[in-house]
Tab-separated table of C-alpha atoms in Angstrom:
chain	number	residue	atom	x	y	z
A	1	UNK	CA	115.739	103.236	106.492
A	2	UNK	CA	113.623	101.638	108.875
A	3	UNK	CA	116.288	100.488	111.192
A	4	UNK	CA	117.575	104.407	111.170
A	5	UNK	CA	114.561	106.000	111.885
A	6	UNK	CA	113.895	103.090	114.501
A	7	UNK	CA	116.835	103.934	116.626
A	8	UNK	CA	116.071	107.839	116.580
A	9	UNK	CA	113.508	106.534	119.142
A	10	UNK	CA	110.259	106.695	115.947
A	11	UNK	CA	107.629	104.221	115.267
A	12	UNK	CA	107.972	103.078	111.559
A	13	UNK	CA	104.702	101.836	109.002
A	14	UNK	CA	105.832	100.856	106.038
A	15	UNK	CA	103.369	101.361	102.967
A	16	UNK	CA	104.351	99.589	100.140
A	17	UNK	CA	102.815	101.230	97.249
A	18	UNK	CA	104.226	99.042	94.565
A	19	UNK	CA	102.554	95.846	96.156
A	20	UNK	CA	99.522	97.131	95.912
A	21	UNK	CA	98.761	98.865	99.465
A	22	UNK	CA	96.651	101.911	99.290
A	23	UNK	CA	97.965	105.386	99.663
A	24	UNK	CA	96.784	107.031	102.789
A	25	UNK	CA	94.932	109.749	101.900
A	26	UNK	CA	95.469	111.982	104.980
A	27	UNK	CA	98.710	112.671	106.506
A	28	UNK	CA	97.129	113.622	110.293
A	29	UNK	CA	98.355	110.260	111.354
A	30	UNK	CA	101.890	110.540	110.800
A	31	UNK	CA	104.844	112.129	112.294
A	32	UNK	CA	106.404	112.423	109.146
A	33	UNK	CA	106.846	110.778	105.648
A	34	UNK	CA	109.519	109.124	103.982
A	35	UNK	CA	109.283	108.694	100.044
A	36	UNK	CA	111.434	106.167	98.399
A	37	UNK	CA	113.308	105.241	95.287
A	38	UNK	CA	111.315	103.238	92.137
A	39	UNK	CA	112.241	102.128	88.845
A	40	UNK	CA	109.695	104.372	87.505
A	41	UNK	CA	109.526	108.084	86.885
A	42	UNK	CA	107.136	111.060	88.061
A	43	UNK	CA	105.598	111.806	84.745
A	44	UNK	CA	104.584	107.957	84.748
A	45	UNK	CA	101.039	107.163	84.306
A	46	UNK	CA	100.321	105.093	87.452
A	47	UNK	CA	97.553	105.655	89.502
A	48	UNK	CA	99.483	105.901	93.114
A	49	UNK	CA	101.193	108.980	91.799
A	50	UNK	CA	98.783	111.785	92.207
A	51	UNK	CA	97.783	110.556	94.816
A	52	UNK	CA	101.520	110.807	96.353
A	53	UNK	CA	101.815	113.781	95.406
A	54	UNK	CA	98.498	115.051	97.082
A	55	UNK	CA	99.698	113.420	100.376
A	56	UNK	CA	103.217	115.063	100.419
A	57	UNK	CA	101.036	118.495	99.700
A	58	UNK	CA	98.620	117.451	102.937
A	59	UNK	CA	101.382	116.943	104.679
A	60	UNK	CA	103.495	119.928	103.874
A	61	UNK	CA	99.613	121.887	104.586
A	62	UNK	CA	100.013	120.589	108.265
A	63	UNK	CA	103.768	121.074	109.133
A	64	UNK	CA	104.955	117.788	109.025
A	65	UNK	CA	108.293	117.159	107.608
A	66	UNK	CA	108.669	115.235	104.423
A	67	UNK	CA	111.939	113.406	102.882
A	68	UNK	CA	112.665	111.920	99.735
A	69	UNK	CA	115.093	109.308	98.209
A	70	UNK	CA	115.934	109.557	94.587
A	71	UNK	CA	112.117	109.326	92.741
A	72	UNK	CA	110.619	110.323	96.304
A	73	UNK	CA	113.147	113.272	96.216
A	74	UNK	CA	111.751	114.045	92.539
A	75	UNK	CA	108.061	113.722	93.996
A	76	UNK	CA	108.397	115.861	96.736
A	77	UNK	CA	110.195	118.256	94.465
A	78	UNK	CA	107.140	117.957	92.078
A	79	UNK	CA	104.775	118.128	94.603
A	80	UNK	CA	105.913	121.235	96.105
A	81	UNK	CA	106.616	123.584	93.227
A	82	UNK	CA	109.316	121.991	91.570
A	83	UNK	CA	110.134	120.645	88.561
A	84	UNK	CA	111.401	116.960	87.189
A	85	UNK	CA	113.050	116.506	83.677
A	86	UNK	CA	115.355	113.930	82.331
A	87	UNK	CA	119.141	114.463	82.791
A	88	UNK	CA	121.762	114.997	80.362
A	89	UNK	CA	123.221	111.462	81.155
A	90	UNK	CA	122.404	108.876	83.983
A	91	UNK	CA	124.223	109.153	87.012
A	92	UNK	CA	124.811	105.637	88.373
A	93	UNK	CA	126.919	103.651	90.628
A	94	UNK	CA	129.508	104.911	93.223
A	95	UNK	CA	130.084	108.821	92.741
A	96	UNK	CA	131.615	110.813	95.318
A	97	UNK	CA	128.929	113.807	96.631
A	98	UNK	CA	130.315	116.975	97.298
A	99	UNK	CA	128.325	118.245	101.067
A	100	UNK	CA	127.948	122.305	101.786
A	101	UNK	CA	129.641	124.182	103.832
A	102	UNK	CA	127.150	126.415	104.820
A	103	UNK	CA	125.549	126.978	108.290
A	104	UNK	CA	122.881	124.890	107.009
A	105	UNK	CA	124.663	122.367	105.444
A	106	UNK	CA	126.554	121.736	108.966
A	107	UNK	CA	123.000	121.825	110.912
A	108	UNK	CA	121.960	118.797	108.496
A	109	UNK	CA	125.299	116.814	107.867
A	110	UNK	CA	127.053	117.981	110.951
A	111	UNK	CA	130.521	115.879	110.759
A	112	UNK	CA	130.231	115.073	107.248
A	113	UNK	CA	129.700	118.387	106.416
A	114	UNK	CA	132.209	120.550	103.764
A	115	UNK	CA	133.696	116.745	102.684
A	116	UNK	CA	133.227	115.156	99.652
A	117	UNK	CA	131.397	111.523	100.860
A	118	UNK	CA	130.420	108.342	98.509
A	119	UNK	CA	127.245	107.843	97.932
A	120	UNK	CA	125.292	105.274	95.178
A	121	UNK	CA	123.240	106.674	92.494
A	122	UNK	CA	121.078	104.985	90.070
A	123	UNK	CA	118.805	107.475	88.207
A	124	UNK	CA	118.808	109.168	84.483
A	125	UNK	CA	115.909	112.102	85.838
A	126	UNK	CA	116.775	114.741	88.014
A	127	UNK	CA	114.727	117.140	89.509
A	128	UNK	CA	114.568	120.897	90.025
A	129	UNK	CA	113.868	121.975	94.092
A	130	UNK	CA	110.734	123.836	94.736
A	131	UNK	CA	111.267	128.013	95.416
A	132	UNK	CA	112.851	128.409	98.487
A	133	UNK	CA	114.652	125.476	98.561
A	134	UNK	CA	118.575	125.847	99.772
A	135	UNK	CA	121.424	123.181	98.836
A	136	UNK	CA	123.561	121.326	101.312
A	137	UNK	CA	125.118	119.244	98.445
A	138	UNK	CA	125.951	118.439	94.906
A	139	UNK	CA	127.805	116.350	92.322
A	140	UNK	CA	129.801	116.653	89.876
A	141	UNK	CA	127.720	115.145	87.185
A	142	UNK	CA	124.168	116.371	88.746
A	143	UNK	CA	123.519	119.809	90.809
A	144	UNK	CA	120.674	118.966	92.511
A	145	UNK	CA	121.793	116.861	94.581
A	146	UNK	CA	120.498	117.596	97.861
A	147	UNK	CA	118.439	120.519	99.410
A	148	UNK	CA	116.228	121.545	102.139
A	149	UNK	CA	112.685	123.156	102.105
A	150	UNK	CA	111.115	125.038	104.657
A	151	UNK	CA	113.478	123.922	107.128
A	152	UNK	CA	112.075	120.525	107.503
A	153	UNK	CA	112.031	118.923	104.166
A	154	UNK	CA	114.573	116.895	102.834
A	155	UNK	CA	115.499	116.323	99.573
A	156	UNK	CA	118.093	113.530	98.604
A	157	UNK	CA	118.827	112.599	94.749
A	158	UNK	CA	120.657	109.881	95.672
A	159	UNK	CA	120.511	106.352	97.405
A	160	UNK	CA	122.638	106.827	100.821
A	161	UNK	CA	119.821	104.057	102.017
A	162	UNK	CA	121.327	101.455	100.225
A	163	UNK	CA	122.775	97.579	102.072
A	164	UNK	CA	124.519	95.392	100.625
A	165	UNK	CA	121.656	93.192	99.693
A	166	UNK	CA	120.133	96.471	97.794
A	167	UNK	CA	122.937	96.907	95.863
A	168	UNK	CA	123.807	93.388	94.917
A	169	UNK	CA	119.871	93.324	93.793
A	170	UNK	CA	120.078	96.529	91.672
A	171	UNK	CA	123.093	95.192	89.677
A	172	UNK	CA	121.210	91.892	88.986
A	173	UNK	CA	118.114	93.550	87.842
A	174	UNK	CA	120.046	96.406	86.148
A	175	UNK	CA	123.343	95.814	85.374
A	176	UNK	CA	123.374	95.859	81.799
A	177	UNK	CA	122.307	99.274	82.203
A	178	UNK	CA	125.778	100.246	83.804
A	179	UNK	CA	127.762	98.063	81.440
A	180	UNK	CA	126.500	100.045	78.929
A	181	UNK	CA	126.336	103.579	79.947
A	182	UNK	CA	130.324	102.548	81.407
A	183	UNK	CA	130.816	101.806	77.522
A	184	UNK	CA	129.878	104.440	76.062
A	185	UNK	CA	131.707	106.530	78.043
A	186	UNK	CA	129.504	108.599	79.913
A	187	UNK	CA	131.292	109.958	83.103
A	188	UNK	CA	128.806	109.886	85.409
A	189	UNK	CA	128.635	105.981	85.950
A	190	UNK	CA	131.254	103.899	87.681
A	191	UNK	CA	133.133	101.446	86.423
A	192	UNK	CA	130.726	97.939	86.550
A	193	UNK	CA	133.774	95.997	87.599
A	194	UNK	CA	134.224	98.286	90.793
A	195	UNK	CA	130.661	98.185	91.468
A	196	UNK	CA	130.087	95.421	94.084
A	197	UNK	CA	133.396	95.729	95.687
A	198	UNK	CA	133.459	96.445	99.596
A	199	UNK	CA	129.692	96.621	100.190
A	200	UNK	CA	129.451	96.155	103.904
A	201	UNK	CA	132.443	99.050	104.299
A	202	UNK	CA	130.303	101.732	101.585
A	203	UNK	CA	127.399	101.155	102.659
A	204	UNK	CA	127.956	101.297	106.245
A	205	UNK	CA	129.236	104.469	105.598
A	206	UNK	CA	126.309	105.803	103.580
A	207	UNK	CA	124.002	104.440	107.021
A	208	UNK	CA	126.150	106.322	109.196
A	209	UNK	CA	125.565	109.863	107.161
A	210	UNK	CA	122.144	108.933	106.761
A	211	UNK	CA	121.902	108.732	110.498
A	212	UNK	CA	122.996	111.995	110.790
A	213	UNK	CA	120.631	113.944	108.416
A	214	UNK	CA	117.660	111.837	109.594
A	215	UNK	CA	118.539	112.960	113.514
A	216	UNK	CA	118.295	116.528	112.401
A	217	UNK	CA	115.421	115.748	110.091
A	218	UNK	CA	113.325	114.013	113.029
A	219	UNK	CA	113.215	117.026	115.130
A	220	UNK	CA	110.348	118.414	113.168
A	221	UNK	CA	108.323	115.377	113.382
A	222	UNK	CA	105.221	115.883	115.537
């Protein structure tokens, strides 16, 4: 993410919650905010989560635009008047996401608009957009798959951030996970076997439509 946003001409701090750093409690200092993926859920009880969820609300308050990746996605979703729930199955690995083919959907994806494009998923929550919300895409094994709020804010459920390096680390950690959601048959996982095949070609694919929706999303940073 931070070489994306880097090249769109924007100066990048990175606030690693996990590690320990504190959550800024204002939002006046920022251009925008990017919320990223976790292991955990919303509904966890971890400290740093209200007070996400207070900052995304701060900044929303003052017009800044705000994007999420998979549990960012479900916190700005929460944050904002949506809703987060588990899903009827977990969606990981390689699934193919189906873009819009509205006027919208072109405004954010432009090229890779109204084409179905790979993306890599990893989560078994899924979250309901806030009122007002409008969809630019969606999967076959999970609706919600992408939307925009207010014009500005960007909602993505799944992990078009990933490198190689990402990927090869979420299969160590949780591979198991896939090998056994792949066995029991539940469609919306890939097959563990396919799963580390041709990373530098996916994911520079995934960069290249993420460089896309963050050059529309940019123009709404201050």
């Amino acid at each position: 993410m931070v070489p994306i946003l880097e090249s769109l001409g924007r100066t990048v701090r990175v606030v690693r919650i996990v590690d320990g750093e504190p959550v800024p409690e204002s939002a006046e200092a920022f251009g925008g905010l990017v919320f990223m993926g976790g292991y955990m859920g919303v509904h966890d009880d971890l400290p740093w989560i209200p007070l996400e969820l207070a900052l995304i609300r701060d900044a929303d308050a003052r017009g800044l635009p705000v994007a999420g990746h998979c549990l960012g996605s479900q916190l700005v979703a929460l944050a904002l008047g949506g809703s987060v729930a588990r899903h009827t199955a977990p969606e990981i690995g390689w699934q193919p996401l189906q873009t819009g083919t509205s006027e919208l959907s072109h405004e954010w994806w432009g090229e890779f608009a109204a084409r179905q494009v790979q993306t890599f998923q990893w989560h078994g929550d899924t979250f309901q957009p806030p009122p007002g919300s409008q969809q630019i895409a969606s999967s076959a094994h999970c609706a919600n798959q992408a939307f925009v709020l207010r014009g500005r804010h960007l909602l993505l459920q799944s992990h078009l951030e990933m490198t190689p390096e990402l990927v090869a680390l979420s299969l160590q950690r949780n591979g198991e996970q896939l090998k056994r959601q792949f066995a029991l048959g539940n469609p919306a996982v890939s097959d563990p076997a396919d799963a580390s095949n041709n990373l530098e070609a996916r994911t520079a694919s995934m960069s290249a439509i993420l460089s896309r929706l963050y050059a529309r999303w940019v123009r709404g940073c201050a």
